[in-house]
GROMACS .gro file of N, CA and C in nm:
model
  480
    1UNK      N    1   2.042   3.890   3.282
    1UNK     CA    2   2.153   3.982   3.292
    1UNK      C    3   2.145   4.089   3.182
    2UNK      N    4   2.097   4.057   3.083
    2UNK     CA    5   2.107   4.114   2.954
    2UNK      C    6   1.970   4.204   2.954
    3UNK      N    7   1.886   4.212   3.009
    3UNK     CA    8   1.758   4.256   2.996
    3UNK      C    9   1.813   4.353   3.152
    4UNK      N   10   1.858   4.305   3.198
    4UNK     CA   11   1.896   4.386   3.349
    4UNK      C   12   1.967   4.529   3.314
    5UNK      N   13   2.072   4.537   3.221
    5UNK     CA   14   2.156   4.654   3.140
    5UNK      C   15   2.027   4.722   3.030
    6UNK      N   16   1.978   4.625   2.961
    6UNK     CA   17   1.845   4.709   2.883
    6UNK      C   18   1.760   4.849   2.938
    7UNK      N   19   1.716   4.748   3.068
    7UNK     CA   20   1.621   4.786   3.113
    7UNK      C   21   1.711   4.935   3.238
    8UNK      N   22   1.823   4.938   3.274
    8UNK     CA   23   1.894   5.063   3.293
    8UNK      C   24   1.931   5.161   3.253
    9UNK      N   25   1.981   5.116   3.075
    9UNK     CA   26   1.952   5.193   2.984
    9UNK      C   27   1.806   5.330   2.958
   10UNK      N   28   1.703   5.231   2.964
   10UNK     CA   29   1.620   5.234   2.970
   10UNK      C   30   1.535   5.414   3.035
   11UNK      N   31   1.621   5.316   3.195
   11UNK     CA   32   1.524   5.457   3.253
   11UNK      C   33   1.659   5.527   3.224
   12UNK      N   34   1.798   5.532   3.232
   12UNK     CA   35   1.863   5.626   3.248
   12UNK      C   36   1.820   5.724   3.110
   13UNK      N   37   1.821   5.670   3.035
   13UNK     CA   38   1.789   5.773   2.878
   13UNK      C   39   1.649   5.805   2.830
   14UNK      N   40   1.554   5.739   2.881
   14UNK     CA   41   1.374   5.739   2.845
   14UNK      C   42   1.406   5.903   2.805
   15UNK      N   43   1.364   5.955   2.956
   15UNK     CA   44   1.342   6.115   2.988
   15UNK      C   45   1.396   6.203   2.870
   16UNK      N   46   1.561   6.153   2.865
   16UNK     CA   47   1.632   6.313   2.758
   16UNK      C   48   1.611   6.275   2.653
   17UNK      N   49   1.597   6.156   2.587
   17UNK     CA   50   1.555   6.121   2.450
   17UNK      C   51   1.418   6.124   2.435
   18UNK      N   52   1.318   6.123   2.483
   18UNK     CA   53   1.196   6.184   2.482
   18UNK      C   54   1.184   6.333   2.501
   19UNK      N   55   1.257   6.438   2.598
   19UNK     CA   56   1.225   6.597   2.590
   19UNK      C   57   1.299   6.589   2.432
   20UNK      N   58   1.451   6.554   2.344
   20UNK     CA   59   1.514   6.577   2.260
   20UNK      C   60   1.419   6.589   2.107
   21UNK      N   61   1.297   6.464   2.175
   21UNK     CA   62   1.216   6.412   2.023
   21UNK      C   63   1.109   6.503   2.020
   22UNK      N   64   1.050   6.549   2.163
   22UNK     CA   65   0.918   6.649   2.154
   22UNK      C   66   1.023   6.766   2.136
   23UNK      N   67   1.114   6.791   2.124
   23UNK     CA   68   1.142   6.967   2.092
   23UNK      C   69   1.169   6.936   1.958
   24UNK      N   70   1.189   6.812   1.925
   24UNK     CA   71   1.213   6.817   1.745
   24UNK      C   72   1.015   6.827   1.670
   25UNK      N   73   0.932   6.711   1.774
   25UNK     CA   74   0.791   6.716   1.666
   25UNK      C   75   0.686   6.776   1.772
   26UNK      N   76   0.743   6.838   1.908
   26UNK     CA   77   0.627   6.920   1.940
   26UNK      C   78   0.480   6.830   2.013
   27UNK      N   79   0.514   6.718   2.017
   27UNK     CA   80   0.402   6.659   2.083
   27UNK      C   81   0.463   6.542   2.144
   28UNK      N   82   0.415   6.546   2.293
   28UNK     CA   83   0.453   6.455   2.419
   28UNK      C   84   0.438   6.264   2.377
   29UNK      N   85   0.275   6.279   2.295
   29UNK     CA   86   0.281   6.099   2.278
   29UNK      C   87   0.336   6.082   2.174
   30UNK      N   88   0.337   6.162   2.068
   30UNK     CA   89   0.432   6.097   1.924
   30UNK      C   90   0.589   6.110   1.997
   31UNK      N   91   0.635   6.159   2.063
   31UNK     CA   92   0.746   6.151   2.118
   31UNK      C   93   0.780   6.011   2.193
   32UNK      N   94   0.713   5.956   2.261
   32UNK     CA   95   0.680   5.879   2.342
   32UNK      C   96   0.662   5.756   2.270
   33UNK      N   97   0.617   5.714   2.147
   33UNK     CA   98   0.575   5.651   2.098
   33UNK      C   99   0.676   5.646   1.972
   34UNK      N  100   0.794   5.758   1.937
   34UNK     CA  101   0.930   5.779   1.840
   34UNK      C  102   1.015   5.719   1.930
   35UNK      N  103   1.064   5.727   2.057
   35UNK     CA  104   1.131   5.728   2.128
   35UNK      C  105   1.153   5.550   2.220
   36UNK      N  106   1.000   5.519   2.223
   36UNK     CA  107   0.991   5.367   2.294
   36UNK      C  108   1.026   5.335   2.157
   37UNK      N  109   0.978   5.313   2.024
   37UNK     CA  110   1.025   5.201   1.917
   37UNK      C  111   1.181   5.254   1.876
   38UNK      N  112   1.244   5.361   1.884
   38UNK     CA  113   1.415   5.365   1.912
   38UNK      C  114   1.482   5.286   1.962
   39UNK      N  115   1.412   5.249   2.119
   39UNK     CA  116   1.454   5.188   2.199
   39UNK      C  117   1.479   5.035   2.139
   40UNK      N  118   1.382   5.015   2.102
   40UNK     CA  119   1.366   4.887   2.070
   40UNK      C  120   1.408   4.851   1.951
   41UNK      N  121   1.446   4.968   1.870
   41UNK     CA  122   1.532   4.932   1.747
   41UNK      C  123   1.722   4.888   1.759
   42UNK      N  124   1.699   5.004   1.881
   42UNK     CA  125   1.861   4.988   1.898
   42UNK      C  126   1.886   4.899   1.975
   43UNK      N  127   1.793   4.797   2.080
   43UNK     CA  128   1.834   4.703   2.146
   43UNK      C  129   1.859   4.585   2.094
   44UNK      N  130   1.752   4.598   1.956
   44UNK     CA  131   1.759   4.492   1.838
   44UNK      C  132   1.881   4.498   1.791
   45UNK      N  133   1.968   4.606   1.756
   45UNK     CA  134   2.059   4.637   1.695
   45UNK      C  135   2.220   4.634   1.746
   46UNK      N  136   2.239   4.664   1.874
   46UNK     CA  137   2.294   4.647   1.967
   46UNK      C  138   2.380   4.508   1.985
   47UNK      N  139   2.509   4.493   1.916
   47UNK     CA  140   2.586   4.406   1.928
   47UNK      C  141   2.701   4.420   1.988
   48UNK      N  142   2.750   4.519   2.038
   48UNK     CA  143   2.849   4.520   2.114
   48UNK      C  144   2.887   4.643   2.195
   49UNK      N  145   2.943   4.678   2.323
   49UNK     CA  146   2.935   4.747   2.360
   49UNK      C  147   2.962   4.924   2.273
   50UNK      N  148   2.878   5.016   2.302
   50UNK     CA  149   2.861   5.105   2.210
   50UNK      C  150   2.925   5.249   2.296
   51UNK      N  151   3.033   5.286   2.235
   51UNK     CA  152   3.100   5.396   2.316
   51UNK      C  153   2.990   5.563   2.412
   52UNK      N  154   2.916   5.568   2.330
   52UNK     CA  155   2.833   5.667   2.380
   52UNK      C  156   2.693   5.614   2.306
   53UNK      N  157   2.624   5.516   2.441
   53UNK     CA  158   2.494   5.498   2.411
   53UNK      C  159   2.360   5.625   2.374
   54UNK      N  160   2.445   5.718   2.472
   54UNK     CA  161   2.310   5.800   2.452
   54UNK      C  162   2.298   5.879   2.278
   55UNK      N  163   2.456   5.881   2.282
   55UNK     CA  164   2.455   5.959   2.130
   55UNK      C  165   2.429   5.890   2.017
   56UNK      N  166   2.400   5.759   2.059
   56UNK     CA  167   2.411   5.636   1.959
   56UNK      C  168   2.227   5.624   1.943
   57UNK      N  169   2.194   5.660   2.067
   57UNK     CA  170   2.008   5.647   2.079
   57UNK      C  171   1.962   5.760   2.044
   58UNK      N  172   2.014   5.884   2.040
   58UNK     CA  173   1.951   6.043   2.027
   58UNK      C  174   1.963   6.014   1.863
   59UNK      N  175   2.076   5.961   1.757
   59UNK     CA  176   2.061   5.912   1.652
   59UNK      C  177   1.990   5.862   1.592
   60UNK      N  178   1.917   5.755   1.656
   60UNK     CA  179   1.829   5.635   1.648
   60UNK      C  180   1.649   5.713   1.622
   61UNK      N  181   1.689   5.821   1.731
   61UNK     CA  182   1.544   5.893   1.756
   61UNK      C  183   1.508   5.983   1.637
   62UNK      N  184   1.610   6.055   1.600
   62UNK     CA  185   1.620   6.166   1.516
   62UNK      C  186   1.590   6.089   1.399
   63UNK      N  187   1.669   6.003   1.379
   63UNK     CA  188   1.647   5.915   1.210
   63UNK      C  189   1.489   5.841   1.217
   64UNK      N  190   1.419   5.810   1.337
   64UNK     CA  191   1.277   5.734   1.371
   64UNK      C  192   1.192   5.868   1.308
   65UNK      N  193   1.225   5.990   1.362
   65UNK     CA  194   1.142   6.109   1.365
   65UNK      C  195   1.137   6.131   1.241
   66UNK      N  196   1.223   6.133   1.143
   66UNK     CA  197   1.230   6.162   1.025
   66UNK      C  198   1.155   6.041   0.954
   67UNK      N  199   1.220   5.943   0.980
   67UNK     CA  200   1.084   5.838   0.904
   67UNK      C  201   0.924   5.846   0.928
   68UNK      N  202   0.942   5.903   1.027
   68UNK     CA  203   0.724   5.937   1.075
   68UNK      C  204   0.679   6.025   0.965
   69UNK      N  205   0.780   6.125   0.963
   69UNK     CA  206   0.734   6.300   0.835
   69UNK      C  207   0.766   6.192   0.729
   70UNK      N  208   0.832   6.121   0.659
   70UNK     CA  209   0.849   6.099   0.528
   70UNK      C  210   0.730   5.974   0.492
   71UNK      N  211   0.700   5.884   0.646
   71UNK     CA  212   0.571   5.778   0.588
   71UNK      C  213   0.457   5.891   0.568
   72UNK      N  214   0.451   5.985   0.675
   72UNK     CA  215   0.298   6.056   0.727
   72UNK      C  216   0.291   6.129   0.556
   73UNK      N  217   0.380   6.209   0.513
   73UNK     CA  218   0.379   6.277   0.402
   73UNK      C  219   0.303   6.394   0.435
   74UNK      N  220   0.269   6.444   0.553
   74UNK     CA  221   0.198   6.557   0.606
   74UNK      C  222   0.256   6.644   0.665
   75UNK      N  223   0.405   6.699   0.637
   75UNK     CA  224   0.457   6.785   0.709
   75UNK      C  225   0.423   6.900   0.762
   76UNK      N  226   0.342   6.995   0.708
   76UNK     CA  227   0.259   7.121   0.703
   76UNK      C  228   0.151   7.087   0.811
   77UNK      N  229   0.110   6.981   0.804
   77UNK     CA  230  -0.060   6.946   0.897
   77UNK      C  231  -0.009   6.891   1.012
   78UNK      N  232   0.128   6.816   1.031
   78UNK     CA  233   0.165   6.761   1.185
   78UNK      C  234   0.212   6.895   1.240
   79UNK      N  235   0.295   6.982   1.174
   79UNK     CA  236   0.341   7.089   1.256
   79UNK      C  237   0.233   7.173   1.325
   80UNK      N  238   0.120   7.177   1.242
   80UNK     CA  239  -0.032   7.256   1.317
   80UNK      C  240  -0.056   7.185   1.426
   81UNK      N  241  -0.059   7.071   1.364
   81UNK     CA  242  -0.155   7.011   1.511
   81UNK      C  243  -0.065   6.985   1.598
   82UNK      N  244   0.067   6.979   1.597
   82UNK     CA  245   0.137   6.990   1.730
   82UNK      C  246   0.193   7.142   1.793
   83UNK      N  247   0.183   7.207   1.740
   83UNK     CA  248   0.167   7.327   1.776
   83UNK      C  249   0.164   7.375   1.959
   84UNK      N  250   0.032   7.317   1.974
   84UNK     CA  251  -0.004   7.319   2.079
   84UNK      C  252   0.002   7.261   2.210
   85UNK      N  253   0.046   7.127   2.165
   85UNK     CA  254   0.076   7.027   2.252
   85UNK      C  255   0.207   7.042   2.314
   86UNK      N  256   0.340   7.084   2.169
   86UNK     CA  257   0.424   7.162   2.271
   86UNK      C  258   0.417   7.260   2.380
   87UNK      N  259   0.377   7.374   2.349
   87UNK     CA  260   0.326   7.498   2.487
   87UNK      C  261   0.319   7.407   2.575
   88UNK      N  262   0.198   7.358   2.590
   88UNK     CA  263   0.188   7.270   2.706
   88UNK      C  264   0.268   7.218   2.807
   89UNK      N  265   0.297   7.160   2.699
   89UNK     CA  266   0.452   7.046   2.797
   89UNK      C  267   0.549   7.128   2.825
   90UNK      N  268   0.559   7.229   2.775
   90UNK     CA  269   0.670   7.354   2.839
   90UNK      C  270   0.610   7.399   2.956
   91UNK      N  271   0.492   7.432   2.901
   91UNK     CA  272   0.423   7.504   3.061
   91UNK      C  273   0.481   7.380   3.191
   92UNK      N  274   0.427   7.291   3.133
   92UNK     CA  275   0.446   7.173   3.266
   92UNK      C  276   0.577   7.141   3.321
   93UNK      N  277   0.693   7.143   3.219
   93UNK     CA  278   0.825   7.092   3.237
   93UNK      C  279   0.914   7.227   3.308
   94UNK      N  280   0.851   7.350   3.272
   94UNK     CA  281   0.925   7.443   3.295
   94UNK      C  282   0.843   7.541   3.387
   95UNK      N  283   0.931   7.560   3.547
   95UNK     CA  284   0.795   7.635   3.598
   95UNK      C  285   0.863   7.780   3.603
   96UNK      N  286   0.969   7.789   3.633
   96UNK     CA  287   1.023   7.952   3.647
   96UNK      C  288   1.011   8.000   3.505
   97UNK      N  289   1.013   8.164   3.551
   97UNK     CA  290   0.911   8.255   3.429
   97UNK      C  291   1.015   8.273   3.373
   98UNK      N  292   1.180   8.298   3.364
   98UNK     CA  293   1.305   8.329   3.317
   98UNK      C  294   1.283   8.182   3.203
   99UNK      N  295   1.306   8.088   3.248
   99UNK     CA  296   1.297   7.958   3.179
   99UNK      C  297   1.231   7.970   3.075
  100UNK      N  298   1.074   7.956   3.132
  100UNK     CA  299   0.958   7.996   3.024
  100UNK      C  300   0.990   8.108   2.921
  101UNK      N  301   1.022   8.232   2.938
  101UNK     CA  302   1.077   8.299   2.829
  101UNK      C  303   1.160   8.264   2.731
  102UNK      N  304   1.288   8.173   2.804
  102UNK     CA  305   1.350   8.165   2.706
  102UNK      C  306   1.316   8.019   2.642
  103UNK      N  307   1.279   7.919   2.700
  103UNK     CA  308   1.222   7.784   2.601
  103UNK      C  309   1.066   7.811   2.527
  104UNK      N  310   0.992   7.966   2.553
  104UNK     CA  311   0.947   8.001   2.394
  104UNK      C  312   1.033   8.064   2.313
  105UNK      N  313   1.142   8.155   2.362
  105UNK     CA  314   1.231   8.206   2.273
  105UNK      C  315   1.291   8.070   2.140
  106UNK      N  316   1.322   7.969   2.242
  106UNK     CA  317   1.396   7.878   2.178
  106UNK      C  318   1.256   7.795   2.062
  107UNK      N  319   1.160   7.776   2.068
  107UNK     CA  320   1.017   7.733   2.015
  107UNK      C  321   1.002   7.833   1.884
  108UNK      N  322   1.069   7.991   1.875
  108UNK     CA  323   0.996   8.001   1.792
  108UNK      C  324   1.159   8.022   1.693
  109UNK      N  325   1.246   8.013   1.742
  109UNK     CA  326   1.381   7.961   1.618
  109UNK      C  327   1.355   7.811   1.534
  110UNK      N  328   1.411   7.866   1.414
  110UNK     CA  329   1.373   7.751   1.273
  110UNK      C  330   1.411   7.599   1.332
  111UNK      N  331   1.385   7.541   1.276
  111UNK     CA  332   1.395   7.375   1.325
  111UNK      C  333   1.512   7.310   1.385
  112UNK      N  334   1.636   7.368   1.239
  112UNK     CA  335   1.782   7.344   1.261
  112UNK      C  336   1.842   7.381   1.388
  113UNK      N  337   1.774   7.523   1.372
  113UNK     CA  338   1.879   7.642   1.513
  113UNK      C  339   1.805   7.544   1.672
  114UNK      N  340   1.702   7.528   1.648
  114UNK     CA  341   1.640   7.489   1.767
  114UNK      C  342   1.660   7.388   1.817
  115UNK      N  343   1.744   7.273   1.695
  115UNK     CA  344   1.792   7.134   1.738
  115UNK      C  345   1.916   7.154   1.799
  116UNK      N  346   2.033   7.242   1.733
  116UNK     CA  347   2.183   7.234   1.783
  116UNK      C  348   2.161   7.282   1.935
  117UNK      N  349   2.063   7.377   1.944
  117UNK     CA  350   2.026   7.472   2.105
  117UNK      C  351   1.988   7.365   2.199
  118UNK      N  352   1.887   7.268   2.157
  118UNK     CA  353   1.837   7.189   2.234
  118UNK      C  354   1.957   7.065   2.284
  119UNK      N  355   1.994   7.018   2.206
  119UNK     CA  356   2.152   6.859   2.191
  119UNK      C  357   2.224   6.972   2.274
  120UNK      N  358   2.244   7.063   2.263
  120UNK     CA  359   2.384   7.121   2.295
  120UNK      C  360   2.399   7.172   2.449
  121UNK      N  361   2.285   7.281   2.481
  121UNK     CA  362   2.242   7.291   2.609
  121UNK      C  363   2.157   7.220   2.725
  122UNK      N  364   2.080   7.150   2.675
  122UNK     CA  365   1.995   7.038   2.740
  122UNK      C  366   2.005   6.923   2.721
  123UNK      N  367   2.131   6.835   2.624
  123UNK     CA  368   2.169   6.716   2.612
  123UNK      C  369   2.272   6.718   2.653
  124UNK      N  370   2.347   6.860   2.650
  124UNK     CA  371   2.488   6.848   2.711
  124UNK      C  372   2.582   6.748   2.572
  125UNK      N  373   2.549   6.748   2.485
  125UNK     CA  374   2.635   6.719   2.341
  125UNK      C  375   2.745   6.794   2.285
  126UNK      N  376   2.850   6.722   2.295
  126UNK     CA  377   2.955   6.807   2.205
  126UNK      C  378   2.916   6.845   2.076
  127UNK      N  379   2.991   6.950   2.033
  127UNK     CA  380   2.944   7.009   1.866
  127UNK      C  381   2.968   6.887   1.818
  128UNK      N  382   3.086   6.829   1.768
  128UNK     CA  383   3.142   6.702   1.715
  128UNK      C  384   3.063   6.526   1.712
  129UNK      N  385   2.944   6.589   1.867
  129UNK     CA  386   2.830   6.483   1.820
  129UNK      C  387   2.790   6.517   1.770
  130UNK      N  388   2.676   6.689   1.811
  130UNK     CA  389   2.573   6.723   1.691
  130UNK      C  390   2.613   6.672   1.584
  131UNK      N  391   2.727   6.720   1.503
  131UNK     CA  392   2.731   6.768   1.364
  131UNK      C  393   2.743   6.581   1.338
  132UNK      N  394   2.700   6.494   1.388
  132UNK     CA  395   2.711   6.303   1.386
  132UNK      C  396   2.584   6.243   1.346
  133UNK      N  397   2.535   6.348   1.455
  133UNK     CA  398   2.387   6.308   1.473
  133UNK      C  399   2.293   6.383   1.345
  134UNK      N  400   2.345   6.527   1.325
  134UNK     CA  401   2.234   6.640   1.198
  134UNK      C  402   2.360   6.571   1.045
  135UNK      N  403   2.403   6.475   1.061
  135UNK     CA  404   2.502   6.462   0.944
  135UNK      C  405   2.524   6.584   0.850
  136UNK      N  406   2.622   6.705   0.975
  136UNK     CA  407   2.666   6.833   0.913
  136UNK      C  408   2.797   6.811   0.955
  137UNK      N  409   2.849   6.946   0.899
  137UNK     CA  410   3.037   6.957   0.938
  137UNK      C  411   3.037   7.004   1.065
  138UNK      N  412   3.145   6.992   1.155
  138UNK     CA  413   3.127   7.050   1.243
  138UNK      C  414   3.085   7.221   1.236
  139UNK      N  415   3.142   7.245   1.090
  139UNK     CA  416   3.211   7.415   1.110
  139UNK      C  417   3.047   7.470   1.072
  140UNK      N  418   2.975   7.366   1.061
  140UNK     CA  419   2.837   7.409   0.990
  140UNK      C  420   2.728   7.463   1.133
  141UNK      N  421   2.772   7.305   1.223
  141UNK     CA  422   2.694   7.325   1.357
  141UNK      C  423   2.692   7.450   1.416
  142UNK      N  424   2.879   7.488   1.436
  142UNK     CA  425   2.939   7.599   1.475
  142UNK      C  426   2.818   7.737   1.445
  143UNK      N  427   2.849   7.742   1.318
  143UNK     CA  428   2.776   7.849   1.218
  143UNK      C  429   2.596   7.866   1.324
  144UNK      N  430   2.549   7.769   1.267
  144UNK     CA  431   2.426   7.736   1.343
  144UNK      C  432   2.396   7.759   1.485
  145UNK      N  433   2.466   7.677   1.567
  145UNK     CA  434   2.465   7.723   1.709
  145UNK      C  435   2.471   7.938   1.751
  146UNK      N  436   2.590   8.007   1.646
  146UNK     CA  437   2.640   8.136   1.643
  146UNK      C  438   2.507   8.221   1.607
  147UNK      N  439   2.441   8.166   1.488
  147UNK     CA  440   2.334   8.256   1.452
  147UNK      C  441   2.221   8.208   1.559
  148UNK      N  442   2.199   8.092   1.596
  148UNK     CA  443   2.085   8.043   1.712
  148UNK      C  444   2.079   8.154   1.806
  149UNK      N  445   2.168   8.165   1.863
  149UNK     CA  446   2.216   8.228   1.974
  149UNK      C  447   2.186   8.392   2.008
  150UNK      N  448   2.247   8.422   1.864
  150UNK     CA  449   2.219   8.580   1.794
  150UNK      C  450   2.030   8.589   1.822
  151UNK      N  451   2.000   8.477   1.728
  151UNK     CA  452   1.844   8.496   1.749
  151UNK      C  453   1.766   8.476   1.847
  152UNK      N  454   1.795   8.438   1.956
  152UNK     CA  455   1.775   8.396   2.062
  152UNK      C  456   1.780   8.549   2.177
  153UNK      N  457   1.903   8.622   2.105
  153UNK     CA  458   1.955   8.705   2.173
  153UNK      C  459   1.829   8.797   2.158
  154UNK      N  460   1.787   8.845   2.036
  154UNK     CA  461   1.695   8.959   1.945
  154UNK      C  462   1.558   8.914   2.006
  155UNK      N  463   1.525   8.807   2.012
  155UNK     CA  464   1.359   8.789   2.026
  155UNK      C  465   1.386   8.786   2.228
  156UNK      N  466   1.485   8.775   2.316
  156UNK     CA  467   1.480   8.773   2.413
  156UNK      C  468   1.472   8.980   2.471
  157UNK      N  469   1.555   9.019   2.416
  157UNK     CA  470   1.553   9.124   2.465
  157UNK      C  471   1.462   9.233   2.362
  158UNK      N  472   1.360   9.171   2.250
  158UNK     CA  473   1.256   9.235   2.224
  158UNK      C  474   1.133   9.234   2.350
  159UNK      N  475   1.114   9.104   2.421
  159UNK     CA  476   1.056   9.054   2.531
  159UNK      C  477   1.082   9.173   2.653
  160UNK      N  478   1.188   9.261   2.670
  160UNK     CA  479   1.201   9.326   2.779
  160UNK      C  480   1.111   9.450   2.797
   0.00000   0.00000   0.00000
């Protein structure tokens, strides 16, 4: 019974907590491989029913992701070599050319702006999670999301 709810969990969240982890490190198997040991951290962890699993696992992922950069100690050399592996998976995930414009638009905003853009529009996250999950104020996310947006705005209609 208990492995039956796991394993629903499972597929219902794999997908958005895996696109959430490759738009944070840019590559499909370290995502894949941040995202399955999440899983398995939070199932370990998992004692009682948890009001918003997914926001409770997008947590789980984000804090996994950050432990990879702080064991690897290579921050500068993972961002190169994933570089590329993102494009990719955009090319693949995203086929209309409107899309594609704007999820490189969103690729080449700073890390922060690109996380609140990503949780917010493609996780469908309230500000009040973000700012749970980036342990900011809300009024900070706010801020963030406002200038994202701005920049988003400038590099889209330099594109025209």
């Amino acid at each position: 019974m208990k492995n039956d709810a796991y394993e629903r969990l499972f597929r219902r969240y794999f997908n958005e907590a895996k696109l959430y982890v490759t738009s944070l490190c840019r590559s499909e198997t370290l995502a894949e491989d941040i995202v399955s040991e999440s899983f398995v951290k939070a199932f370990s962890l998992i004692d009682e029913e948890k009001e918003s699993f997914k926001f409770w696992l997008f947590k789980v992922c984000r804090n996994a992701y950050f432990d990879y950069l702080r064991k690897a100690r290579r921050l500068t050399a993972v961002r190169d070599n994933m570089a590329d592996d993102g494009a990719d998976l955009a090319e693949r995930l995203i086929e209309d050319e409107e899309y594609r414009a704007l999820y490189r638009a969103i690729a080449l905003l700073k890390d922060n702006y690109r996380e609140v853009i990503q949780l917010y529009y493609f996780d469908e996250l309230s500000v009040s999670e973000i700012a749970d999950i980036t342990d900011q104020s809300v009024q900070n996310v706010k801020v963030q999301m406002y200038r994202a947006r701005n920049k988003l705005k400038e590099i889209l209609e330099g594109q025209i």
